[in-house]
Amino acid sequence: MCAVIDASTESRRAPRRADALDNRARLLTTAREVFAEHGVEASLRDVARRAGVGIGTLYRHFPDRQALLEALFADALHDLSETARHLVDDPSPGAALIAWLTQLASGSMVYRGLPTSVLAAVHDEGSALHAACREMTAGIDTLVRRARQSGALRGDVTTGDLLALAAGVAVAAEYVPGQPDLIERLVRLAATGFLLPDR
């Protein structure tokens, strides 16, 4: 009898867990869209409504705006880490850096303040983003070392310089709407200053 009760209880719990995971994923996807349209100060009620859940459900998953942003930032940082892993074998270390910086700057357009949050979290071990930031910076550090060793990158250029550059490009692009290729063009233009010729 107990086994039957336990199995029944588990079968009732499983859909709830699946629903909760679905709700969380839907909230993150929707928040990404809403923040891209209206900035990270957009109404959380709008996020919940567009995701098709109540505001209480949003707060159960994300107690406040910062928790939601941290979850979104963590996803973005993980994507950047994955990109670095894929780019490490690129035959052109300079092109790999340009591709990675373009992704960072493009992501910063959606998550305004991402580079600032990254730099702060790298040094704050208590930050929820600390581990994701360290993983991400390890990825870009690898690309920077490879580019420097190949002679593609100027010797005086640091990872911090490149992160700041990507942040600057993202801010500049906010003031020139309607040009989807602007970020990549600006990063490539900036690359003439940090990459050595013919690399």
PDB file of C-alpha atoms in Angstrom:
ATOM      1  CA  MET A   1       0.000   0.000   0.000  1.00  0.00           C
ATOM      2  CA  CYS A   2       2.774   2.414   0.902  1.00  0.00           C
ATOM      3  CA  ALA A   3       4.554   1.656  -2.344  1.00  0.00           C
ATOM      4  CA  VAL A   4       1.379   2.382  -4.284  1.00  0.00           C
ATOM      5  CA  ILE A   5       0.849   5.653  -2.405  1.00  0.00           C
ATOM      6  CA  ASP A   6       4.470   6.681  -2.953  1.00  0.00           C
ATOM      7  CA  ALA A   7       4.323   5.901  -6.658  1.00  0.00           C
ATOM      8  CA  SER A   8       1.067   7.812  -7.002  1.00  0.00           C
ATOM      9  CA  THR A   9       2.553  10.763  -5.160  1.00  0.00           C
ATOM     10  CA  GLU A  10       5.622  10.745  -7.403  1.00  0.00           C
ATOM     11  CA  SER A  11       3.458  10.603 -10.521  1.00  0.00           C
ATOM     12  CA  ARG A  12       1.545  13.662  -9.299  1.00  0.00           C
ATOM     13  CA  ARG A  13       4.763  15.528  -8.445  1.00  0.00           C
ATOM     14  CA  ALA A  14       6.546  14.890 -11.751  1.00  0.00           C
ATOM     15  CA  PRO A  15       4.187  16.972 -13.910  1.00  0.00           C
ATOM     16  CA  ARG A  16       4.394  19.824 -11.396  1.00  0.00           C
ATOM     17  CA  ARG A  17       8.180  19.754 -11.584  1.00  0.00           C
ATOM     18  CA  ALA A  18       8.018  19.653 -15.392  1.00  0.00           C
ATOM     19  CA  ASP A  19       5.516  22.539 -15.398  1.00  0.00           C
ATOM     20  CA  ALA A  20       7.784  24.542 -13.099  1.00  0.00           C
ATOM     21  CA  LEU A  21      10.766  23.992 -15.404  1.00  0.00           C
ATOM     22  CA  ASP A  22       8.645  24.948 -18.414  1.00  0.00           C
ATOM     23  CA  ASN A  23       7.475  28.101 -16.658  1.00  0.00           C
ATOM     24  CA  ARG A  24      11.031  29.084 -15.751  1.00  0.00           C
ATOM     25  CA  ALA A  25      12.282  28.551 -19.308  1.00  0.00           C
ATOM     26  CA  ARG A  26       9.316  30.472 -20.733  1.00  0.00           C
ATOM     27  CA  LEU A  27       9.873  33.346 -18.313  1.00  0.00           C
ATOM     28  CA  LEU A  28      13.545  33.582 -19.275  1.00  0.00           C
ATOM     29  CA  THR A  29      12.765  33.526 -22.995  1.00  0.00           C
ATOM     30  CA  THR A  30      10.055  36.147 -22.576  1.00  0.00           C
ATOM     31  CA  ALA A  31      12.176  38.365 -20.320  1.00  0.00           C
ATOM     32  CA  ARG A  32      14.924  38.301 -22.937  1.00  0.00           C
ATOM     33  CA  GLU A  33      12.419  39.521 -25.564  1.00  0.00           C
ATOM     34  CA  VAL A  34      10.828  42.171 -23.336  1.00  0.00           C
ATOM     35  CA  PHE A  35      14.174  43.519 -22.136  1.00  0.00           C
ATOM     36  CA  ALA A  36      15.419  43.657 -25.739  1.00  0.00           C
ATOM     37  CA  GLU A  37      12.402  45.799 -26.635  1.00  0.00           C
ATOM     38  CA  HIS A  38      12.134  48.005 -23.555  1.00  0.00           C
ATOM     39  CA  GLY A  39      15.384  47.687 -21.596  1.00  0.00           C
ATOM     40  CA  VAL A  40      16.057  45.866 -18.338  1.00  0.00           C
ATOM     41  CA  GLU A  41      13.800  48.202 -16.366  1.00  0.00           C
ATOM     42  CA  ALA A  42      10.732  46.925 -18.235  1.00  0.00           C
ATOM     43  CA  SER A  43       7.707  45.904 -16.163  1.00  0.00           C
ATOM     44  CA  LEU A  44       7.982  42.439 -14.637  1.00  0.00           C
ATOM     45  CA  ARG A  45       4.187  42.228 -14.825  1.00  0.00           C
ATOM     46  CA  ASP A  46       4.514  42.595 -18.597  1.00  0.00           C
ATOM     47  CA  VAL A  47       7.062  39.775 -18.612  1.00  0.00           C
ATOM     48  CA  ALA A  48       4.729  37.504 -16.631  1.00  0.00           C
ATOM     49  CA  ARG A  49       1.676  38.409 -18.718  1.00  0.00           C
ATOM     50  CA  ARG A  50       3.451  37.796 -22.025  1.00  0.00           C
ATOM     51  CA  ALA A  51       4.812  34.473 -20.697  1.00  0.00           C
ATOM     52  CA  GLY A  52       1.251  33.436 -19.848  1.00  0.00           C
ATOM     53  CA  VAL A  53       1.787  33.125 -16.089  1.00  0.00           C
ATOM     54  CA  GLY A  54       0.826  35.151 -13.037  1.00  0.00           C
ATOM     55  CA  ILE A  55       3.205  37.584 -11.375  1.00  0.00           C
ATOM     56  CA  GLY A  56       3.316  35.231  -8.367  1.00  0.00           C
ATOM     57  CA  THR A  57       4.767  32.490 -10.575  1.00  0.00           C
ATOM     58  CA  LEU A  58       7.462  34.868 -11.785  1.00  0.00           C
ATOM     59  CA  TYR A  59       8.401  35.787  -8.221  1.00  0.00           C
ATOM     60  CA  ARG A  60       8.504  32.126  -7.164  1.00  0.00           C
ATOM     61  CA  HIS A  61      11.222  31.545  -9.744  1.00  0.00           C
ATOM     62  CA  PHE A  62      12.900  34.954  -9.490  1.00  0.00           C
ATOM     63  CA  PRO A  63      12.367  36.759  -6.138  1.00  0.00           C
ATOM     64  CA  ASP A  64      13.303  40.140  -7.631  1.00  0.00           C
ATOM     65  CA  ARG A  65      14.487  41.842 -10.811  1.00  0.00           C
ATOM     66  CA  GLN A  66      18.144  41.231  -9.934  1.00  0.00           C
ATOM     67  CA  ALA A  67      17.578  37.477  -9.672  1.00  0.00           C
ATOM     68  CA  LEU A  68      15.954  37.459 -13.118  1.00  0.00           C
ATOM     69  CA  LEU A  69      18.779  39.513 -14.611  1.00  0.00           C
ATOM     70  CA  GLU A  70      21.385  37.252 -13.026  1.00  0.00           C
ATOM     71  CA  ALA A  71      19.728  34.207 -14.579  1.00  0.00           C
ATOM     72  CA  LEU A  72      19.682  35.905 -17.985  1.00  0.00           C
ATOM     73  CA  PHE A  73      23.275  37.108 -17.614  1.00  0.00           C
ATOM     74  CA  ALA A  74      24.373  33.605 -16.612  1.00  0.00           C
ATOM     75  CA  ASP A  75      22.843  32.210 -19.818  1.00  0.00           C
ATOM     76  CA  ALA A  76      24.560  34.899 -21.894  1.00  0.00           C
ATOM     77  CA  LEU A  77      27.902  34.259 -20.188  1.00  0.00           C
ATOM     78  CA  HIS A  78      27.571  30.512 -20.739  1.00  0.00           C
ATOM     79  CA  ASP A  79      26.903  31.147 -24.444  1.00  0.00           C
ATOM     80  CA  LEU A  80      30.034  33.312 -24.620  1.00  0.00           C
ATOM     81  CA  SER A  81      32.053  30.548 -22.954  1.00  0.00           C
ATOM     82  CA  GLU A  82      30.768  28.022 -25.482  1.00  0.00           C
ATOM     83  CA  THR A  83      31.616  30.382 -28.343  1.00  0.00           C
ATOM     84  CA  ALA A  84      35.179  30.760 -27.043  1.00  0.00           C
ATOM     85  CA  ARG A  85      35.543  26.974 -26.909  1.00  0.00           C
ATOM     86  CA  HIS A  86      34.415  26.677 -30.532  1.00  0.00           C
ATOM     87  CA  LEU A  87      36.643  29.526 -31.699  1.00  0.00           C
ATOM     88  CA  VAL A  88      39.842  28.324 -30.048  1.00  0.00           C
ATOM     89  CA  ASP A  89      40.610  26.135 -33.084  1.00  0.00           C
ATOM     90  CA  ASP A  90      39.799  28.830 -35.644  1.00  0.00           C
ATOM     91  CA  PRO A  91      42.701  29.032 -38.119  1.00  0.00           C
ATOM     92  CA  SER A  92      42.638  32.831 -37.793  1.00  0.00           C
ATOM     93  CA  PRO A  93      43.128  33.899 -34.137  1.00  0.00           C
ATOM     94  CA  GLY A  94      42.384  37.511 -35.090  1.00  0.00           C
ATOM     95  CA  ALA A  95      39.081  36.579 -36.721  1.00  0.00           C
ATOM     96  CA  ALA A  96      38.215  34.487 -33.656  1.00  0.00           C
ATOM     97  CA  LEU A  97      38.672  37.528 -31.403  1.00  0.00           C
ATOM     98  CA  ILE A  98      36.528  39.676 -33.688  1.00  0.00           C
ATOM     99  CA  ALA A  99      33.743  37.058 -33.681  1.00  0.00           C
ATOM    100  CA  TRP A 100      33.790  36.733 -29.890  1.00  0.00           C
ATOM    101  CA  LEU A 101      33.830  40.488 -29.256  1.00  0.00           C
ATOM    102  CA  THR A 102      30.983  40.956 -31.731  1.00  0.00           C
ATOM    103  CA  GLN A 103      28.884  38.428 -29.797  1.00  0.00           C
ATOM    104  CA  LEU A 104      29.654  40.160 -26.500  1.00  0.00           C
ATOM    105  CA  ALA A 105      28.773  43.597 -27.885  1.00  0.00           C
ATOM    106  CA  SER A 106      25.580  42.271 -29.485  1.00  0.00           C
ATOM    107  CA  GLY A 107      24.540  40.633 -26.211  1.00  0.00           C
ATOM    108  CA  SER A 108      25.215  43.871 -24.392  1.00  0.00           C
ATOM    109  CA  MET A 109      22.607  45.560 -26.578  1.00  0.00           C
ATOM    110  CA  VAL A 110      20.001  43.229 -25.080  1.00  0.00           C
ATOM    111  CA  TYR A 111      21.397  43.150 -21.539  1.00  0.00           C
ATOM    112  CA  ARG A 112      22.476  46.723 -21.002  1.00  0.00           C
ATOM    113  CA  GLY A 113      25.145  46.758 -18.344  1.00  0.00           C
ATOM    114  CA  LEU A 114      26.329  43.205 -19.051  1.00  0.00           C
ATOM    115  CA  PRO A 115      30.032  44.156 -19.345  1.00  0.00           C
ATOM    116  CA  THR A 116      29.847  46.173 -16.099  1.00  0.00           C
ATOM    117  CA  SER A 117      28.168  43.251 -14.335  1.00  0.00           C
ATOM    118  CA  VAL A 118      30.793  40.881 -15.720  1.00  0.00           C
ATOM    119  CA  LEU A 119      33.724  42.976 -14.521  1.00  0.00           C
ATOM    120  CA  ALA A 120      32.148  43.421 -11.081  1.00  0.00           C
ATOM    121  CA  ALA A 121      31.259  39.735 -10.685  1.00  0.00           C
ATOM    122  CA  VAL A 122      34.733  38.537 -11.665  1.00  0.00           C
ATOM    123  CA  HIS A 123      36.087  40.160  -8.497  1.00  0.00           C
ATOM    124  CA  ASP A 124      33.077  39.480  -6.237  1.00  0.00           C
ATOM    125  CA  GLU A 125      33.104  35.860  -5.128  1.00  0.00           C
ATOM    126  CA  GLY A 126      29.734  36.377  -3.438  1.00  0.00           C
ATOM    127  CA  SER A 127      28.064  37.298  -6.729  1.00  0.00           C
ATOM    128  CA  ALA A 128      25.678  34.793  -8.270  1.00  0.00           C
ATOM    129  CA  LEU A 129      27.462  35.449 -11.556  1.00  0.00           C
ATOM    130  CA  HIS A 130      30.985  34.878 -10.247  1.00  0.00           C
ATOM    131  CA  ALA A 131      31.433  31.309 -11.511  1.00  0.00           C
ATOM    132  CA  ALA A 132      29.881  32.073 -14.903  1.00  0.00           C
ATOM    133  CA  CYS A 133      32.053  35.180 -15.250  1.00  0.00           C
ATOM    134  CA  ARG A 134      35.218  33.280 -14.431  1.00  0.00           C
ATOM    135  CA  GLU A 135      34.321  30.622 -17.000  1.00  0.00           C
ATOM    136  CA  MET A 136      33.645  33.307 -19.598  1.00  0.00           C
ATOM    137  CA  THR A 137      36.824  35.284 -18.918  1.00  0.00           C
ATOM    138  CA  ALA A 138      38.849  32.053 -19.042  1.00  0.00           C
ATOM    139  CA  GLY A 139      37.477  31.565 -22.548  1.00  0.00           C
ATOM    140  CA  ILE A 140      38.402  35.037 -23.791  1.00  0.00           C
ATOM    141  CA  ASP A 141      41.786  34.808 -22.050  1.00  0.00           C
ATOM    142  CA  THR A 142      42.501  31.687 -24.098  1.00  0.00           C
ATOM    143  CA  LEU A 143      41.598  33.490 -27.328  1.00  0.00           C
ATOM    144  CA  VAL A 144      43.736  36.483 -26.319  1.00  0.00           C
ATOM    145  CA  ARG A 145      46.766  34.286 -25.512  1.00  0.00           C
ATOM    146  CA  ARG A 146      46.424  32.406 -28.768  1.00  0.00           C
ATOM    147  CA  ALA A 147      46.145  35.625 -30.779  1.00  0.00           C
ATOM    148  CA  ARG A 148      49.163  37.106 -29.009  1.00  0.00           C
ATOM    149  CA  GLN A 149      51.278  33.963 -29.496  1.00  0.00           C
ATOM    150  CA  SER A 150      50.418  33.856 -33.186  1.00  0.00           C
ATOM    151  CA  GLY A 151      51.474  37.472 -33.598  1.00  0.00           C
ATOM    152  CA  ALA A 152      47.941  38.582 -34.470  1.00  0.00           C
ATOM    153  CA  LEU A 153      47.381  40.702 -31.346  1.00  0.00           C
ATOM    154  CA  ARG A 154      49.431  43.660 -30.182  1.00  0.00           C
ATOM    155  CA  GLY A 155      51.456  42.784 -27.101  1.00  0.00           C
ATOM    156  CA  ASP A 156      50.142  45.672 -25.007  1.00  0.00           C
ATOM    157  CA  VAL A 157      46.440  44.810 -25.460  1.00  0.00           C
ATOM    158  CA  THR A 158      44.781  43.106 -22.462  1.00  0.00           C
ATOM    159  CA  THR A 159      41.584  41.133 -22.002  1.00  0.00           C
ATOM    160  CA  GLY A 160      40.234  44.064 -19.979  1.00  0.00           C
ATOM    161  CA  ASP A 161      40.932  46.410 -22.885  1.00  0.00           C
ATOM    162  CA  LEU A 162      38.919  44.220 -25.222  1.00  0.00           C
ATOM    163  CA  LEU A 163      35.995  43.859 -22.795  1.00  0.00           C
ATOM    164  CA  ALA A 164      35.885  47.645 -22.412  1.00  0.00           C
ATOM    165  CA  LEU A 165      36.028  48.081 -26.174  1.00  0.00           C
ATOM    166  CA  ALA A 166      33.064  45.725 -26.685  1.00  0.00           C
ATOM    167  CA  ALA A 167      31.099  47.645 -24.049  1.00  0.00           C
ATOM    168  CA  GLY A 168      31.875  50.924 -25.823  1.00  0.00           C
ATOM    169  CA  VAL A 169      30.759  49.532 -29.166  1.00  0.00           C
ATOM    170  CA  ALA A 170      27.465  48.370 -27.652  1.00  0.00           C
ATOM    171  CA  VAL A 171      26.781  51.803 -26.152  1.00  0.00           C
ATOM    172  CA  ALA A 172      27.639  53.558 -29.422  1.00  0.00           C
ATOM    173  CA  ALA A 173      25.340  51.227 -31.402  1.00  0.00           C
ATOM    174  CA  GLU A 174      22.385  52.160 -29.172  1.00  0.00           C
ATOM    175  CA  TYR A 175      22.497  55.655 -30.644  1.00  0.00           C
ATOM    176  CA  VAL A 176      22.396  54.474 -34.253  1.00  0.00           C
ATOM    177  CA  PRO A 177      19.264  52.304 -34.573  1.00  0.00           C
ATOM    178  CA  GLY A 178      18.206  50.479 -37.692  1.00  0.00           C
ATOM    179  CA  GLN A 179      21.652  49.215 -38.692  1.00  0.00           C
ATOM    180  CA  PRO A 180      21.809  45.515 -37.788  1.00  0.00           C
ATOM    181  CA  ASP A 181      25.380  45.131 -39.021  1.00  0.00           C
ATOM    182  CA  LEU A 182      26.700  48.185 -37.149  1.00  0.00           C
ATOM    183  CA  ILE A 183      28.195  46.300 -34.196  1.00  0.00           C
ATOM    184  CA  GLU A 184      30.208  43.966 -36.389  1.00  0.00           C
ATOM    185  CA  ARG A 185      31.408  46.896 -38.521  1.00  0.00           C
ATOM    186  CA  LEU A 186      32.487  48.858 -35.442  1.00  0.00           C
ATOM    187  CA  VAL A 187      34.313  45.869 -33.939  1.00  0.00           C
ATOM    188  CA  ARG A 188      36.119  45.280 -37.236  1.00  0.00           C
ATOM    189  CA  LEU A 189      37.035  48.955 -37.408  1.00  0.00           C
ATOM    190  CA  ALA A 190      38.370  48.848 -33.847  1.00  0.00           C
ATOM    191  CA  ALA A 191      40.298  45.678 -34.693  1.00  0.00           C
ATOM    192  CA  THR A 192      42.562  47.711 -36.964  1.00  0.00           C
ATOM    193  CA  GLY A 193      43.905  49.190 -33.733  1.00  0.00           C
ATOM    194  CA  PHE A 194      44.430  45.998 -31.715  1.00  0.00           C
ATOM    195  CA  LEU A 195      45.283  43.459 -34.410  1.00  0.00           C
ATOM    196  CA  LEU A 196      48.531  43.539 -36.337  1.00  0.00           C
ATOM    197  CA  PRO A 197      48.342  43.780 -40.160  1.00  0.00           C
ATOM    198  CA  ASP A 198      47.736  40.660 -42.258  1.00  0.00           C
ATOM    199  CA  ARG A 199      46.694  38.573 -39.242  1.00  0.00           C
TER     200      ARG A 199
END
